[in-house]
Coordinates of C-alpha atoms and ligand atoms in Angstrom, one line a residue:
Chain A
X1 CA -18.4 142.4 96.4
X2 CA -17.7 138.9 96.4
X3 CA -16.0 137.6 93.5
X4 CA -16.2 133.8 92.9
X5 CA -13.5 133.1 90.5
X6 CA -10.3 130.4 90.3
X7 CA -7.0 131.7 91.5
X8 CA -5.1 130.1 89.0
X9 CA -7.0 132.0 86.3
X10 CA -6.4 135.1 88.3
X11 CA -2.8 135.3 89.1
X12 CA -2.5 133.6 85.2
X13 CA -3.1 136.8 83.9
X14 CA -0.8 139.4 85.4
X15 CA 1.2 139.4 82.1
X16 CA 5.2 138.9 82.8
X17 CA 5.8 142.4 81.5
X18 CA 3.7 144.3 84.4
X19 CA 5.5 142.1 87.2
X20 CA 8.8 143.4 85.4
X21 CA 7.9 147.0 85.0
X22 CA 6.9 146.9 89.0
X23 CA 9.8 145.5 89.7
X24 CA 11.6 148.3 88.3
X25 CA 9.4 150.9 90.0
X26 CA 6.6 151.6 87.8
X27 CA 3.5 152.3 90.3
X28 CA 0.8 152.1 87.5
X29 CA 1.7 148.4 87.1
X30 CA 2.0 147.7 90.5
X31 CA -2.0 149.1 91.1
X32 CA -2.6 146.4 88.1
X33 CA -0.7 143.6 90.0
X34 CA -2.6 145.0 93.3
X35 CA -6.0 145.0 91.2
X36 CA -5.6 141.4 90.2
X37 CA -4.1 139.2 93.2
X38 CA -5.7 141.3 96.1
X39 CA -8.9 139.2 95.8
X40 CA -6.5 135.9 96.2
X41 CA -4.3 137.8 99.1
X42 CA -7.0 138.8 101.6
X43 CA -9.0 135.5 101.0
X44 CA -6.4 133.9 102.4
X45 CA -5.6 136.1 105.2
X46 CA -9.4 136.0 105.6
X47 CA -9.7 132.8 106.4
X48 CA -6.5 132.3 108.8
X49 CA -7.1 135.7 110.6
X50 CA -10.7 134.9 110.5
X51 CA -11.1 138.8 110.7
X52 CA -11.8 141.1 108.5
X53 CA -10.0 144.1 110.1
X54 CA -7.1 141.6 110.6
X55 CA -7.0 140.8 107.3
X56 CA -6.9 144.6 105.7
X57 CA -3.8 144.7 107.9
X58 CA -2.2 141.3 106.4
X59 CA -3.6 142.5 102.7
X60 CA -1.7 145.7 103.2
X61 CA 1.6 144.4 104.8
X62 CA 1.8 141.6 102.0
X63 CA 1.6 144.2 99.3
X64 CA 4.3 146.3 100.9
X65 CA 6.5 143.2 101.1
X66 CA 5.6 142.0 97.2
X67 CA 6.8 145.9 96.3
X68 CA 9.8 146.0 97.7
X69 CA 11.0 142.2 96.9
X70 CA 9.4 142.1 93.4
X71 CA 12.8 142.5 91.9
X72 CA 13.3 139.6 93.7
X73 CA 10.8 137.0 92.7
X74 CA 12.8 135.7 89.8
X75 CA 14.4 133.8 92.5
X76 CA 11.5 131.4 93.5
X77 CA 9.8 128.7 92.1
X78 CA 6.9 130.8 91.0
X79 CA 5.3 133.8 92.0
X80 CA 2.1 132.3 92.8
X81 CA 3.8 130.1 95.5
X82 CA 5.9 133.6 96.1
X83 CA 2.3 135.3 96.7
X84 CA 1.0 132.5 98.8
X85 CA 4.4 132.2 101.2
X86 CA 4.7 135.7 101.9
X87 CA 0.4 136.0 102.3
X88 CA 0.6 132.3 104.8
X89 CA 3.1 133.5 106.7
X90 CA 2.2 137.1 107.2
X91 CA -1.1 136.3 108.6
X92 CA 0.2 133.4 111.0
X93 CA 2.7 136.2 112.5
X94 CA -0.9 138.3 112.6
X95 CA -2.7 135.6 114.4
X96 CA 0.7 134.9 116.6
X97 CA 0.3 138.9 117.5
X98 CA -3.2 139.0 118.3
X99 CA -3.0 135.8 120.6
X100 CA -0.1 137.8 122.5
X101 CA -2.0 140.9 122.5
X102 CA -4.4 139.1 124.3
X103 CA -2.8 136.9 126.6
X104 CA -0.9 140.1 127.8
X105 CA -4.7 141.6 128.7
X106 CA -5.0 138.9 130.6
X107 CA -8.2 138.4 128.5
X108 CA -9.8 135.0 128.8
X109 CA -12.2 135.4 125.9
X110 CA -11.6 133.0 123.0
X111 CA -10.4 133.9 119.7
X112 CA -13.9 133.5 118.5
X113 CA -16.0 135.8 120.4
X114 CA -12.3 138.3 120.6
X115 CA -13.3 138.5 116.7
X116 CA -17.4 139.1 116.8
X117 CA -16.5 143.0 117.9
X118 CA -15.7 145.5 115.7
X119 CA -17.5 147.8 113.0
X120 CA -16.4 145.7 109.9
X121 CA -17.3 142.6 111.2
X122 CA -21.2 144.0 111.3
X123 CA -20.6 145.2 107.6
X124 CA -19.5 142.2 106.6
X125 CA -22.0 140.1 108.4
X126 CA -24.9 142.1 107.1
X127 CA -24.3 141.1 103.2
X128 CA -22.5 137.6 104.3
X129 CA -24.4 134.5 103.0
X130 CA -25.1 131.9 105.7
X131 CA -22.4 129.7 104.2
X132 CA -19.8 132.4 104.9
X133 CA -20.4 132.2 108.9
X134 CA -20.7 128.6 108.9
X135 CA -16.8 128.7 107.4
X136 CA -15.5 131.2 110.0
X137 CA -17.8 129.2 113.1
X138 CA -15.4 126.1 111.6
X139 CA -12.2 127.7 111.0
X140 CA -12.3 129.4 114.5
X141 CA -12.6 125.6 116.0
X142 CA -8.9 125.6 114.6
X143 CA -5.8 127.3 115.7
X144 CA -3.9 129.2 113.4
X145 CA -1.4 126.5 111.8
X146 CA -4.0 124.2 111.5
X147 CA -6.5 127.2 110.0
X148 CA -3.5 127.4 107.4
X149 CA -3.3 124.1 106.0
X150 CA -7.0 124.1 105.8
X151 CA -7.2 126.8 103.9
X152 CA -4.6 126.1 101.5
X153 CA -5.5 122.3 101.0
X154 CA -9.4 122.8 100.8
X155 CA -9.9 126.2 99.7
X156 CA -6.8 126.4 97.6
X157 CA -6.4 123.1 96.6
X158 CA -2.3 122.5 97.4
X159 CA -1.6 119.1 97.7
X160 CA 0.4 118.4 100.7
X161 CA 4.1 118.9 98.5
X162 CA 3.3 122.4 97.8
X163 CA 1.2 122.8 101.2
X164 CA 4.6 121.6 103.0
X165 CA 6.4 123.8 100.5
X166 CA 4.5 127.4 101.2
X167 CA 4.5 126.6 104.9
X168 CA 8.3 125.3 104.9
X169 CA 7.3 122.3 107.3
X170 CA 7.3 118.3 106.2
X171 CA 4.6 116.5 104.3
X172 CA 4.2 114.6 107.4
X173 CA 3.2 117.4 109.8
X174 CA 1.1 119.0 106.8
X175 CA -0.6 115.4 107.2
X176 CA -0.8 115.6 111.5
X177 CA -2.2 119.1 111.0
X178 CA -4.9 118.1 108.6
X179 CA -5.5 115.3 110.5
X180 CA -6.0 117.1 113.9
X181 CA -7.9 119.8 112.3
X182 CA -10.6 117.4 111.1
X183 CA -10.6 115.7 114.2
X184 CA -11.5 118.9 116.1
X185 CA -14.2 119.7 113.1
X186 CA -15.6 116.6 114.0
X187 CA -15.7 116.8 117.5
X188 CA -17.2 120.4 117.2
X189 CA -20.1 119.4 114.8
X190 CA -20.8 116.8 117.4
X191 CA -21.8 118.9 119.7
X192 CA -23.1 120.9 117.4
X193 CA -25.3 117.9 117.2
X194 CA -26.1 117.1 120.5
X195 CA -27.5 120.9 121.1
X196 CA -29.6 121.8 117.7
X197 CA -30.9 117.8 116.8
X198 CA -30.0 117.3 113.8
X199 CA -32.0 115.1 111.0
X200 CA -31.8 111.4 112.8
X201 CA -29.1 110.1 110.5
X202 CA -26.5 112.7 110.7
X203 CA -26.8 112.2 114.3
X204 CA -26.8 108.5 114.9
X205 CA -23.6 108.8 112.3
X206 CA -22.0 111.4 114.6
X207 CA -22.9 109.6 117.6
X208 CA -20.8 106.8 116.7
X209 CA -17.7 108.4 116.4
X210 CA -14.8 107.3 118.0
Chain B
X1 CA -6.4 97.4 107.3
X2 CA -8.3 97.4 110.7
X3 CA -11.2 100.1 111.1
X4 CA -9.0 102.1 112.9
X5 CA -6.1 102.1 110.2
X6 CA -8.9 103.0 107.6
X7 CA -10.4 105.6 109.5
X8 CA -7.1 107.3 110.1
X9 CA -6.7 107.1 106.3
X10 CA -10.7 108.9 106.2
X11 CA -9.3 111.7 107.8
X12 CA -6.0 112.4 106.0
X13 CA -5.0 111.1 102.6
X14 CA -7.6 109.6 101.1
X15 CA -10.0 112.5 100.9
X16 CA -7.3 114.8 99.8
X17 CA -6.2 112.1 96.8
X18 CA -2.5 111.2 98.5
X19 CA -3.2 107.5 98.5
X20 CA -1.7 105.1 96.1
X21 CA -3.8 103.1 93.6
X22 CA -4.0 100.3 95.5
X23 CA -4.8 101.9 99.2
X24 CA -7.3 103.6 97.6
X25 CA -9.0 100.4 96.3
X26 CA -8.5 98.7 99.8
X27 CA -10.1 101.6 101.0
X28 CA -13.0 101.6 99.0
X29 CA -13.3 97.9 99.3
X30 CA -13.8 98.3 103.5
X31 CA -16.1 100.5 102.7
X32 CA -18.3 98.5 100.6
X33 CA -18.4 95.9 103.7
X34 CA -18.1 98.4 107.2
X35 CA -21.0 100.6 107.7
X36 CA -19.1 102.1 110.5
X37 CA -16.5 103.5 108.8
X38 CA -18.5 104.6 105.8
X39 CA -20.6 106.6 108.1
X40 CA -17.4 107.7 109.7
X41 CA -16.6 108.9 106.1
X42 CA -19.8 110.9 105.8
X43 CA -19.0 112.9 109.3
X44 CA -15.8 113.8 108.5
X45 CA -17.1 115.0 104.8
X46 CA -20.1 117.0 106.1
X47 CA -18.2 118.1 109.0
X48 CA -14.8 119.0 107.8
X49 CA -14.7 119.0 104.0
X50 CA -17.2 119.9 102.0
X51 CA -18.4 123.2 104.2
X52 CA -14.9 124.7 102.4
X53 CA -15.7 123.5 98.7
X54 CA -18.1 126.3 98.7
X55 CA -15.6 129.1 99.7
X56 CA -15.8 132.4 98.3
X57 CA -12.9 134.7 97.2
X58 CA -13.5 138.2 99.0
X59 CA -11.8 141.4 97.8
X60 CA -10.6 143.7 100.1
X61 CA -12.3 147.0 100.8
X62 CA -11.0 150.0 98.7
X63 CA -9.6 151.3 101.5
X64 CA -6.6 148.6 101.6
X65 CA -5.5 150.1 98.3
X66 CA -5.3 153.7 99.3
X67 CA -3.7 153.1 103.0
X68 CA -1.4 150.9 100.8
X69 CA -0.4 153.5 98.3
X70 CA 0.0 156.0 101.7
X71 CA 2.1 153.4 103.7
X72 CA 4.5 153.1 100.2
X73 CA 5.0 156.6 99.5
X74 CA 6.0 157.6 103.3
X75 CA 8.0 153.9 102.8
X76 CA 9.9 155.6 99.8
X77 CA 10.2 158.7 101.5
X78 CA 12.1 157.3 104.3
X79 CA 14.4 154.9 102.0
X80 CA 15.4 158.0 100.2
X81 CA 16.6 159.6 103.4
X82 CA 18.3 156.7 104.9
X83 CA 19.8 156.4 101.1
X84 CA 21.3 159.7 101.3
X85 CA 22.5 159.3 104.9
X86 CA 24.4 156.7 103.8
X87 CA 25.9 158.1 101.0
X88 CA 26.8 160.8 103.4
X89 CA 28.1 158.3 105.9
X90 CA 30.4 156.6 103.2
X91 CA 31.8 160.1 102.0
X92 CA 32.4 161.8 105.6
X93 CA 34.2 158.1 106.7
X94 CA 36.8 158.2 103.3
X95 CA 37.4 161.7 104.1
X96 CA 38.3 160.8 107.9
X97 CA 41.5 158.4 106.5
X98 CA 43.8 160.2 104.8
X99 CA 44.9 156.7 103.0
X100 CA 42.1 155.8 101.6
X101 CA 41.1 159.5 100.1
X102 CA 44.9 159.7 98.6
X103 CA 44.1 156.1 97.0
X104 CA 40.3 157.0 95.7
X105 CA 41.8 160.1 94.4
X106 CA 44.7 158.6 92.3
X107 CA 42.5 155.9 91.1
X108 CA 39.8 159.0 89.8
X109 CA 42.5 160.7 88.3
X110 CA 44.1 157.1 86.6
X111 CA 40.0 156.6 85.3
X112 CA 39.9 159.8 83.7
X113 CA 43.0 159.7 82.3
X114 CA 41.9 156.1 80.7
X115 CA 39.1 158.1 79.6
X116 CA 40.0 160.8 78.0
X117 CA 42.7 158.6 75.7
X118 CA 39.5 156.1 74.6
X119 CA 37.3 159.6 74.1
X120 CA 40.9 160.9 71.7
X121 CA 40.9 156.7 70.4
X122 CA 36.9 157.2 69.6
X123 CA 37.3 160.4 67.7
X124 CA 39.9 159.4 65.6
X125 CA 38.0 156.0 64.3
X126 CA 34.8 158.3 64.1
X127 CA 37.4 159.8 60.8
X128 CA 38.6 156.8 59.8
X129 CA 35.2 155.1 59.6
X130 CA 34.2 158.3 57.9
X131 CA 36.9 158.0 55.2
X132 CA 36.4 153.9 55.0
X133 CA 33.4 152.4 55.5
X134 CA 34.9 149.2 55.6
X135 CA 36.9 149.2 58.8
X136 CA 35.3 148.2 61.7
X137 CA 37.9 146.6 63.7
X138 CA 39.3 149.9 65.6
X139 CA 35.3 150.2 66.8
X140 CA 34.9 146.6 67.9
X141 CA 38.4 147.4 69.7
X142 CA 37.2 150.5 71.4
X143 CA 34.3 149.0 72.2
X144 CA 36.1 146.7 74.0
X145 CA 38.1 149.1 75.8
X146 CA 35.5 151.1 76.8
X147 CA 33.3 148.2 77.9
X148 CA 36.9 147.3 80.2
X149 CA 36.5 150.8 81.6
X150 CA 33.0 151.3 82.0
X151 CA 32.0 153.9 79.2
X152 CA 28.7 153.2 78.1
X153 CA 28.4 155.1 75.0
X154 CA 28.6 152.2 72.9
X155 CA 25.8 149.9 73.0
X156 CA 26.6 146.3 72.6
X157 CA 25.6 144.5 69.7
X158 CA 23.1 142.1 71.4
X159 CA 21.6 144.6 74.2
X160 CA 19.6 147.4 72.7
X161 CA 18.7 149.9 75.3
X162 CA 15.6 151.0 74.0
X163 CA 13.3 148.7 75.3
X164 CA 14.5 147.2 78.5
X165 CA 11.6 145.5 78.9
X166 CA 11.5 142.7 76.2
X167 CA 15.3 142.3 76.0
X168 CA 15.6 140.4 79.4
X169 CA 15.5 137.3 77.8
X170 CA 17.1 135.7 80.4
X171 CA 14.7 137.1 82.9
X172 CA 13.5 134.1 85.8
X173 CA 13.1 131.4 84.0
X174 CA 11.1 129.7 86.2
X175 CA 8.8 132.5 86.2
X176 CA 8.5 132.6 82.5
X177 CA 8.1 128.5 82.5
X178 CA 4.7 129.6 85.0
X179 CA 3.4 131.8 83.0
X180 CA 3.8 130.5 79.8
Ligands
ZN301 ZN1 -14.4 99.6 109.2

């Protein structure tokens, strides 16, 4: 189930011939194409969703777009930043959905407990390592611009000129959203702090935070 | 830099290695001295970096792939009808000016015409060529004609049909400079 292996290897190795036959149609090299970035795809839309269901839905929509444009992708930079563009910005217009779905209920619940329903959730939190919930308890601190530069400059190491360049937005609000985002992590563990007492010198370095 | 200018630095930039040489070694420097801000610099690393250094790629359930392969195919099906409808569209709107179907239909009957003299031109240098192997020029010359009118029988010199694949030379460039 969980695959722990580099992107760059990963997309590396759909050879140029299989993105050209799928551009021209051919469904058996489009499965190979699907087979070998999907793991890369719904990471991503993983981790700015922050749910799982959510993320099936962005995996599938971002294949559907990458099958009908793939004749395309000769007309961008690369079609890893291709991948990562259309993956970004499907799940921010996911995120943007849900956050209207919700406001429409009139449903005060926050993002965070709006995602601890639901079947998959369970299934997935049965054979998730600790590690994995601590990510999503910090990602869903953030809202979903700042979940995307997250994820693309820590998880997917961009630097800010391609961050800027998958999200189409200047290096210096890549830098403001980075900057906020940590800002809230911090605040968060800090009370984090203050209610489970942490070892002593975590906290007395928390505690002076400005 | 004041505590405050380095801190902001903490938090954007310098952890994500966009600092010049030299900020980076006045950074480092403070640090060496202010035990504020290098615990500052601890928080924000156990708070807000390293917990994502750790991050695992996930692969999506099977199901993805088959609700994918469903959501194409009914995708497909629907682009063929709207194609069709189209076509139909185009044909039943030409039809409707009485113009425009008197000037498509000259124009098919001009095409053919130019046709069926290149298809006479052809024959007649399939003889010759026949009778002397030597004489290419007629070909190269109805090749060029029929390249002018859009009769694909000849194959250009430096596009072999066979294998679409590996003669797109041309193909991306930028892609091929990524992948290679
Ligand atoms: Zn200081």
């Amino acid at each position: 189930m969980w695959l722990n292996f580099k992107l760059e290897e990963q997309l590396k190795e759909i050879p140029k011939h299989i993105l050209l036959r799928a551009s021209l149609g051919d469904a058996e090299a489009f499965e190979i194409i699907y087979q070998l970035a999907s793991g890369f795809v719904y990471s991503i839309a993983l981790r700015i969703t922050n749910n799982p269901e959510d993320a099936q839905d962005v995996t599938q929509d971002v294949f559907i777009k990458i099958y009908k444009n793939l004749k395309n992708f000769k007309f961008f930079s690369s079609f890893k930043t291709w991948v990562y563009r259309i993956t970004v910005n499907t799940a921010l217009n996911a995120c943007r959905e849900i956050s209207r779905q919700i406001s429409q209920r009139a449903d005060h619940d926050s993002l965070a407990s709006h995602q601890g329903e639901g079947d998959s959730m369970m299934e997935i939190a049965a054979e998730r390592a600790d590690h994995e919930r601590l990510i999503m308890d910090l990602l869903a601190v953030l809202n979903p611009d700042q979940r995307a530069c997250i994820v693309l400059r820590e998880i997917e190491g961009l630097n800010y000129r391609e961050i800027s360049e998958v999200l189409n937005i200047n290096i210096n609000t890549v830098r403001s959203r980075l900057k906020r985002a940590r800002e809230a992590l911090l605040a968060y563990r800090k009370s984090e702090v203050m209610k489970d007492e942490l070892p002593k010198d975590t906290a007395v370095a928390v505690s002076r935070l400005p | 830099m004041n505590c405050q200018k380095i801190q902001q630095l903490l938090l954007a930039d310098y952890p994500d290695g966009e600092v010049s040489e030299r900020i980076k070694h006045e950074v480092e420097g403070h640090l060496d001295l202010c035990c504020a801000c290098r615990q500052f610099e601890r928080a924000v690393q156990d708070a807000a970096i390293r917990p994502f250094k750790q991050a695992r790629r996930i692969r999506p359930p099977d199901e993805v792939w088959n609700k994918l392969k469903e959501a194409i195919a009914s995708e497909e099906q629907a682009a063929g009808a709207g194609f069709l409808a189209n076509i139909w569209d185009v044909v039943q709107s030409i039809f409707s000016n009485p113009k425009l179907a008197f000037t498509i239909l000259i124009m098919a009957i001009a095409s053919l015409a130019i046709m069926v003299i290149a298809m006479d031109v052809h024959l007649n240098n399939q003889r010759v060529v026949k009778n002397s192997a030597h004489i290419e020029q007629p070909i190269r010359q109805v090749k060029y004609l029929s390249e002018i009118i859009g009769v694909s029988e000849y194959p250009s010199d430096d596009e072999p049909s066979d294998d679409k694949y590996d003669s797109h030379d041309g193909y991306g460039t930028a892609i091929e400079e990524y992948f290679l």
